Amino acid sequence: MWNSRSGWGLISILFHWLSALTIIGLFALGWWMTDLGYYDPWYNQGPWVHRSIGILLLFATLARLVWRFVQPTPQAEGSRLETIAAHLGHIFLYILVLVVMISGYLISTANGRGVSVFGWFEVPALVYGLPNQASLAGDIHWYAALALMMLAAGHALAAFKHHWLDRHKTLVRMLNPLHSQAGDHKASK
């Protein structure tokens, strides 16, 4: 369940993969929605689902950040330069995720209405009525989402490079929480 100096725990692994799949899904849905016509059945349904999942992802990301700060971070593998690049890459990934979600929220609340999350609850509009709010937030949302996808692709390529070329356990540690426990048991003997 918990992180260690040798690997990621189950909670961190679930946060990582659920976030990754959700972000990719939201990007695909958002891109698909831009081509919907007014009479398409998903013209209203698509944005509602997109916003609802986006708000849930925002809450999960905030919980993930808290988790990240209270749990140890596994020792990075690779050169000093790779370690610094990985650290900066993770910071930029988190920043872009937050920028995408906050700008999406600002698009959705520009008219002063809150965001209904699958009809379960509503997130109130805290900031609205700014000049060109929806348009400016929409541009930020789009370009930040594109940058996020590019950085995420680089993140995945780096993980594959570590796994296949360098033969590090970076990818294995993000797939198997038991690997972390095995590494800790070996280190304690």
PDB file of C-alpha atoms in Angstrom:
ATOM      1  CA  MET A   1       0.000   0.000   0.000  1.00  0.00           C
ATOM      2  CA  TRP A   2       2.764   2.445   0.971  1.00  0.00           C
ATOM      3  CA  ASN A   3       5.712   3.856  -0.954  1.00  0.00           C
ATOM      4  CA  SER A   4       9.226   2.935   0.057  1.00  0.00           C
ATOM      5  CA  ARG A   5      12.687   4.138  -0.956  1.00  0.00           C
ATOM      6  CA  SER A   6      12.855   1.234  -3.422  1.00  0.00           C
ATOM      7  CA  GLY A   7       9.421   1.424  -5.058  1.00  0.00           C
ATOM      8  CA  TRP A   8       5.908   2.770  -5.350  1.00  0.00           C
ATOM      9  CA  GLY A   9       3.064   1.445  -3.212  1.00  0.00           C
ATOM     10  CA  LEU A  10      -0.296   0.289  -4.494  1.00  0.00           C
ATOM     11  CA  ILE A  11      -2.014   3.627  -3.767  1.00  0.00           C
ATOM     12  CA  SER A  12       0.556   5.620  -5.761  1.00  0.00           C
ATOM     13  CA  ILE A  13       0.417   3.095  -8.595  1.00  0.00           C
ATOM     14  CA  LEU A  14      -3.392   3.294  -8.747  1.00  0.00           C
ATOM     15  CA  PHE A  15      -3.283   7.111  -8.693  1.00  0.00           C
ATOM     16  CA  HIS A  16      -0.748   7.061 -11.549  1.00  0.00           C
ATOM     17  CA  TRP A  17      -2.528   4.640 -13.884  1.00  0.00           C
ATOM     18  CA  LEU A  18      -6.075   5.844 -13.210  1.00  0.00           C
ATOM     19  CA  SER A  19      -4.930   9.438 -13.799  1.00  0.00           C
ATOM     20  CA  ALA A  20      -3.097   8.478 -16.991  1.00  0.00           C
ATOM     21  CA  LEU A  21      -6.071   6.594 -18.439  1.00  0.00           C
ATOM     22  CA  THR A  22      -8.506   9.328 -17.407  1.00  0.00           C
ATOM     23  CA  ILE A  23      -6.373  12.103 -18.909  1.00  0.00           C
ATOM     24  CA  ILE A  24      -6.008  10.235 -22.200  1.00  0.00           C
ATOM     25  CA  GLY A  25      -9.743   9.524 -22.233  1.00  0.00           C
ATOM     26  CA  LEU A  26     -10.631  13.146 -21.488  1.00  0.00           C
ATOM     27  CA  PHE A  27      -8.299  14.365 -24.223  1.00  0.00           C
ATOM     28  CA  ALA A  28      -9.852  11.975 -26.749  1.00  0.00           C
ATOM     29  CA  LEU A  29     -13.384  12.917 -25.686  1.00  0.00           C
ATOM     30  CA  GLY A  30     -12.553  16.637 -25.809  1.00  0.00           C
ATOM     31  CA  TRP A  31     -11.064  16.349 -29.271  1.00  0.00           C
ATOM     32  CA  TRP A  32     -14.035  14.295 -30.488  1.00  0.00           C
ATOM     33  CA  MET A  33     -16.521  16.811 -29.032  1.00  0.00           C
ATOM     34  CA  THR A  34     -15.115  19.656 -31.120  1.00  0.00           C
ATOM     35  CA  ASP A  35     -16.585  18.050 -34.269  1.00  0.00           C
ATOM     36  CA  LEU A  36     -20.072  17.386 -32.893  1.00  0.00           C
ATOM     37  CA  GLY A  37     -22.942  19.111 -34.614  1.00  0.00           C
ATOM     38  CA  TYR A  38     -25.794  20.812 -32.785  1.00  0.00           C
ATOM     39  CA  TYR A  39     -28.202  17.950 -33.551  1.00  0.00           C
ATOM     40  CA  ASP A  40     -25.801  15.216 -32.497  1.00  0.00           C
ATOM     41  CA  PRO A  41     -27.118  13.323 -29.437  1.00  0.00           C
ATOM     42  CA  TRP A  42     -23.739  13.805 -27.710  1.00  0.00           C
ATOM     43  CA  TYR A  43     -23.649  17.586 -28.313  1.00  0.00           C
ATOM     44  CA  ASN A  44     -24.759  18.218 -24.710  1.00  0.00           C
ATOM     45  CA  GLN A  45     -23.972  14.815 -23.205  1.00  0.00           C
ATOM     46  CA  GLY A  46     -20.265  14.819 -24.194  1.00  0.00           C
ATOM     47  CA  PRO A  47     -19.369  18.092 -22.466  1.00  0.00           C
ATOM     48  CA  TRP A  48     -21.369  17.067 -19.363  1.00  0.00           C
ATOM     49  CA  VAL A  49     -19.426  13.789 -19.092  1.00  0.00           C
ATOM     50  CA  HIS A  50     -16.146  15.598 -19.861  1.00  0.00           C
ATOM     51  CA  ARG A  51     -16.750  18.202 -17.134  1.00  0.00           C
ATOM     52  CA  SER A  52     -17.918  15.638 -14.580  1.00  0.00           C
ATOM     53  CA  ILE A  53     -14.907  13.385 -15.050  1.00  0.00           C
ATOM     54  CA  GLY A  54     -12.620  16.435 -15.125  1.00  0.00           C
ATOM     55  CA  ILE A  55     -13.866  17.622 -11.710  1.00  0.00           C
ATOM     56  CA  LEU A  56     -13.440  14.127 -10.249  1.00  0.00           C
ATOM     57  CA  LEU A  57      -9.919  14.031 -11.693  1.00  0.00           C
ATOM     58  CA  LEU A  58      -9.189  17.431 -10.120  1.00  0.00           C
ATOM     59  CA  PHE A  59     -10.149  16.075  -6.692  1.00  0.00           C
ATOM     60  CA  ALA A  60      -8.120  12.899  -7.307  1.00  0.00           C
ATOM     61  CA  THR A  61      -5.122  14.986  -8.391  1.00  0.00           C
ATOM     62  CA  LEU A  62      -5.291  17.090  -5.237  1.00  0.00           C
ATOM     63  CA  ALA A  63      -5.465  13.895  -3.154  1.00  0.00           C
ATOM     64  CA  ARG A  64      -2.576  12.488  -5.185  1.00  0.00           C
ATOM     65  CA  LEU A  65      -0.458  15.562  -4.490  1.00  0.00           C
ATOM     66  CA  VAL A  66      -1.144  15.281  -0.758  1.00  0.00           C
ATOM     67  CA  TRP A  67      -0.241  11.580  -0.939  1.00  0.00           C
ATOM     68  CA  ARG A  68       2.932  12.407  -2.825  1.00  0.00           C
ATOM     69  CA  PHE A  69       4.030  14.859  -0.115  1.00  0.00           C
ATOM     70  CA  VAL A  70       3.384  12.501   2.810  1.00  0.00           C
ATOM     71  CA  GLN A  71       4.928   9.395   1.248  1.00  0.00           C
ATOM     72  CA  PRO A  72       8.592   8.726   0.490  1.00  0.00           C
ATOM     73  CA  THR A  73       9.679   8.979  -3.133  1.00  0.00           C
ATOM     74  CA  PRO A  74      11.541   5.926  -4.440  1.00  0.00           C
ATOM     75  CA  GLN A  75      15.197   6.362  -5.273  1.00  0.00           C
ATOM     76  CA  ALA A  76      15.520   7.353  -8.939  1.00  0.00           C
ATOM     77  CA  GLU A  77      17.554   5.225 -11.319  1.00  0.00           C
ATOM     78  CA  GLY A  78      19.794   6.723 -13.968  1.00  0.00           C
ATOM     79  CA  SER A  79      22.370   9.465 -14.246  1.00  0.00           C
ATOM     80  CA  ARG A  80      22.212  12.716 -12.302  1.00  0.00           C
ATOM     81  CA  LEU A  81      20.987  14.493 -15.442  1.00  0.00           C
ATOM     82  CA  GLU A  82      18.219  11.894 -15.949  1.00  0.00           C
ATOM     83  CA  THR A  83      17.188  12.227 -12.317  1.00  0.00           C
ATOM     84  CA  ILE A  84      16.925  16.017 -12.603  1.00  0.00           C
ATOM     85  CA  ALA A  85      15.041  15.725 -15.922  1.00  0.00           C
ATOM     86  CA  ALA A  86      12.626  13.208 -14.389  1.00  0.00           C
ATOM     87  CA  HIS A  87      12.005  15.445 -11.382  1.00  0.00           C
ATOM     88  CA  LEU A  88      11.369  18.505 -13.565  1.00  0.00           C
ATOM     89  CA  GLY A  89       9.223  16.438 -15.933  1.00  0.00           C
ATOM     90  CA  HIS A  90       7.007  15.301 -13.051  1.00  0.00           C
ATOM     91  CA  ILE A  91       6.645  18.875 -11.784  1.00  0.00           C
ATOM     92  CA  PHE A  92       5.626  20.076 -15.264  1.00  0.00           C
ATOM     93  CA  LEU A  93       3.180  17.162 -15.638  1.00  0.00           C
ATOM     94  CA  TYR A  94       1.448  18.128 -12.387  1.00  0.00           C
ATOM     95  CA  ILE A  95       1.413  21.813 -13.365  1.00  0.00           C
ATOM     96  CA  LEU A  96      -0.083  21.069 -16.771  1.00  0.00           C
ATOM     97  CA  VAL A  97      -2.710  18.733 -15.300  1.00  0.00           C
ATOM     98  CA  LEU A  98      -3.758  21.464 -12.872  1.00  0.00           C
ATOM     99  CA  VAL A  99      -3.740  24.171 -15.590  1.00  0.00           C
ATOM    100  CA  VAL A 100      -5.900  21.999 -17.852  1.00  0.00           C
ATOM    101  CA  MET A 101      -8.410  21.267 -15.101  1.00  0.00           C
ATOM    102  CA  ILE A 102      -8.570  24.804 -13.699  1.00  0.00           C
ATOM    103  CA  SER A 103      -8.975  26.302 -17.175  1.00  0.00           C
ATOM    104  CA  GLY A 104     -11.698  23.735 -17.898  1.00  0.00           C
ATOM    105  CA  TYR A 105     -13.451  24.786 -14.705  1.00  0.00           C
ATOM    106  CA  LEU A 106     -13.179  28.452 -15.770  1.00  0.00           C
ATOM    107  CA  ILE A 107     -14.713  27.632 -19.160  1.00  0.00           C
ATOM    108  CA  SER A 108     -17.593  25.803 -17.500  1.00  0.00           C
ATOM    109  CA  THR A 109     -18.323  28.492 -14.905  1.00  0.00           C
ATOM    110  CA  ALA A 110     -17.886  31.576 -17.110  1.00  0.00           C
ATOM    111  CA  ASN A 111     -21.682  32.026 -17.187  1.00  0.00           C
ATOM    112  CA  GLY A 112     -21.949  31.961 -13.376  1.00  0.00           C
ATOM    113  CA  ARG A 113     -23.411  28.456 -13.145  1.00  0.00           C
ATOM    114  CA  GLY A 114     -21.720  25.718 -11.153  1.00  0.00           C
ATOM    115  CA  VAL A 115     -20.529  22.402 -12.562  1.00  0.00           C
ATOM    116  CA  SER A 116     -22.821  19.437 -12.005  1.00  0.00           C
ATOM    117  CA  VAL A 117     -20.814  16.261 -11.460  1.00  0.00           C
ATOM    118  CA  PHE A 118     -22.992  13.458 -12.861  1.00  0.00           C
ATOM    119  CA  GLY A 119     -25.915  14.982 -10.931  1.00  0.00           C
ATOM    120  CA  TRP A 120     -24.316  13.797  -7.650  1.00  0.00           C
ATOM    121  CA  PHE A 121     -23.212  17.244  -6.469  1.00  0.00           C
ATOM    122  CA  GLU A 122     -22.413  20.661  -7.888  1.00  0.00           C
ATOM    123  CA  VAL A 123     -19.137  22.553  -7.719  1.00  0.00           C
ATOM    124  CA  PRO A 124     -20.075  26.240  -7.436  1.00  0.00           C
ATOM    125  CA  ALA A 125     -18.856  28.923  -9.809  1.00  0.00           C
ATOM    126  CA  LEU A 126     -16.342  30.809  -7.692  1.00  0.00           C
ATOM    127  CA  VAL A 127     -14.860  32.878 -10.527  1.00  0.00           C
ATOM    128  CA  TYR A 128     -17.097  34.073 -13.361  1.00  0.00           C
ATOM    129  CA  GLY A 129     -17.956  37.046 -15.502  1.00  0.00           C
ATOM    130  CA  LEU A 130     -14.386  37.979 -16.339  1.00  0.00           C
ATOM    131  CA  PRO A 131     -13.925  39.570 -19.776  1.00  0.00           C
ATOM    132  CA  ASN A 132     -13.643  36.824 -22.408  1.00  0.00           C
ATOM    133  CA  GLN A 133     -13.350  34.233 -19.622  1.00  0.00           C
ATOM    134  CA  ALA A 134     -14.658  31.276 -21.610  1.00  0.00           C
ATOM    135  CA  SER A 135     -12.651  32.148 -24.715  1.00  0.00           C
ATOM    136  CA  LEU A 136      -9.334  32.773 -22.917  1.00  0.00           C
ATOM    137  CA  ALA A 137      -9.771  29.771 -20.635  1.00  0.00           C
ATOM    138  CA  GLY A 138     -10.687  27.705 -23.703  1.00  0.00           C
ATOM    139  CA  ASP A 139      -7.439  28.628 -25.465  1.00  0.00           C
ATOM    140  CA  ILE A 140      -5.407  27.868 -22.337  1.00  0.00           C
ATOM    141  CA  HIS A 141      -7.297  24.591 -21.876  1.00  0.00           C
ATOM    142  CA  TRP A 142      -6.617  23.459 -25.442  1.00  0.00           C
ATOM    143  CA  TYR A 143      -2.927  24.358 -25.620  1.00  0.00           C
ATOM    144  CA  ALA A 144      -2.188  23.099 -22.104  1.00  0.00           C
ATOM    145  CA  ALA A 145      -3.926  19.809 -22.974  1.00  0.00           C
ATOM    146  CA  LEU A 146      -1.792  19.474 -26.118  1.00  0.00           C
ATOM    147  CA  ALA A 147       1.369  20.221 -24.122  1.00  0.00           C
ATOM    148  CA  LEU A 148       0.270  17.700 -21.490  1.00  0.00           C
ATOM    149  CA  MET A 149      -0.172  14.988 -24.116  1.00  0.00           C
ATOM    150  CA  MET A 150       3.273  15.705 -25.579  1.00  0.00           C
ATOM    151  CA  LEU A 151       4.957  15.699 -22.168  1.00  0.00           C
ATOM    152  CA  ALA A 152       3.086  12.526 -21.184  1.00  0.00           C
ATOM    153  CA  ALA A 153       4.301  10.856 -24.392  1.00  0.00           C
ATOM    154  CA  GLY A 154       7.866  11.880 -23.497  1.00  0.00           C
ATOM    155  CA  HIS A 155       7.310  10.502 -19.998  1.00  0.00           C
ATOM    156  CA  ALA A 156       6.190   7.155 -21.438  1.00  0.00           C
ATOM    157  CA  LEU A 157       9.102   7.035 -23.878  1.00  0.00           C
ATOM    158  CA  ALA A 158      11.538   7.729 -21.028  1.00  0.00           C
ATOM    159  CA  ALA A 159      10.004   4.872 -19.026  1.00  0.00           C
ATOM    160  CA  PHE A 160      10.429   2.503 -21.992  1.00  0.00           C
ATOM    161  CA  LYS A 161      14.022   3.694 -22.493  1.00  0.00           C
ATOM    162  CA  HIS A 162      14.795   2.974 -18.842  1.00  0.00           C
ATOM    163  CA  HIS A 163      13.138  -0.434 -19.097  1.00  0.00           C
ATOM    164  CA  TRP A 164      14.457  -1.747 -22.411  1.00  0.00           C
ATOM    165  CA  LEU A 165      17.724   0.082 -23.008  1.00  0.00           C
ATOM    166  CA  ASP A 166      19.032   0.787 -19.512  1.00  0.00           C
ATOM    167  CA  ARG A 167      17.495  -2.332 -17.902  1.00  0.00           C
ATOM    168  CA  HIS A 168      16.393  -0.282 -14.884  1.00  0.00           C
ATOM    169  CA  LYS A 169      13.402  -1.272 -12.787  1.00  0.00           C
ATOM    170  CA  THR A 170      11.674   2.114 -13.201  1.00  0.00           C
ATOM    171  CA  LEU A 171       8.713   0.756 -15.165  1.00  0.00           C
ATOM    172  CA  VAL A 172       8.458  -2.457 -13.141  1.00  0.00           C
ATOM    173  CA  ARG A 173       8.202  -0.398  -9.935  1.00  0.00           C
ATOM    174  CA  MET A 174       5.207   1.482 -11.385  1.00  0.00           C
ATOM    175  CA  LEU A 175       3.503  -1.764 -12.395  1.00  0.00           C
ATOM    176  CA  ASN A 176       4.171  -4.021  -9.412  1.00  0.00           C
ATOM    177  CA  PRO A 177       3.859  -2.864  -5.798  1.00  0.00           C
ATOM    178  CA  LEU A 178       5.212  -6.236  -4.627  1.00  0.00           C
ATOM    179  CA  HIS A 179       8.518  -5.378  -6.297  1.00  0.00           C
ATOM    180  CA  SER A 180       8.865  -2.545  -3.776  1.00  0.00           C
ATOM    181  CA  GLN A 181       8.328  -4.876  -0.851  1.00  0.00           C
ATOM    182  CA  ALA A 182      10.824  -7.387  -2.214  1.00  0.00           C
ATOM    183  CA  GLY A 183      13.430  -4.641  -2.588  1.00  0.00           C
ATOM    184  CA  ASP A 184      12.821  -3.458   0.978  1.00  0.00           C
ATOM    185  CA  HIS A 185      13.128  -6.995   2.394  1.00  0.00           C
ATOM    186  CA  LYS A 186      16.411  -7.530   0.559  1.00  0.00           C
ATOM    187  CA  ALA A 187      17.750  -4.187   1.773  1.00  0.00           C
ATOM    188  CA  SER A 188      16.828  -4.939   5.387  1.00  0.00           C
ATOM    189  CA  LYS A 189      18.643  -8.338   5.439  1.00  0.00           C
TER     190      LYS A 189
END
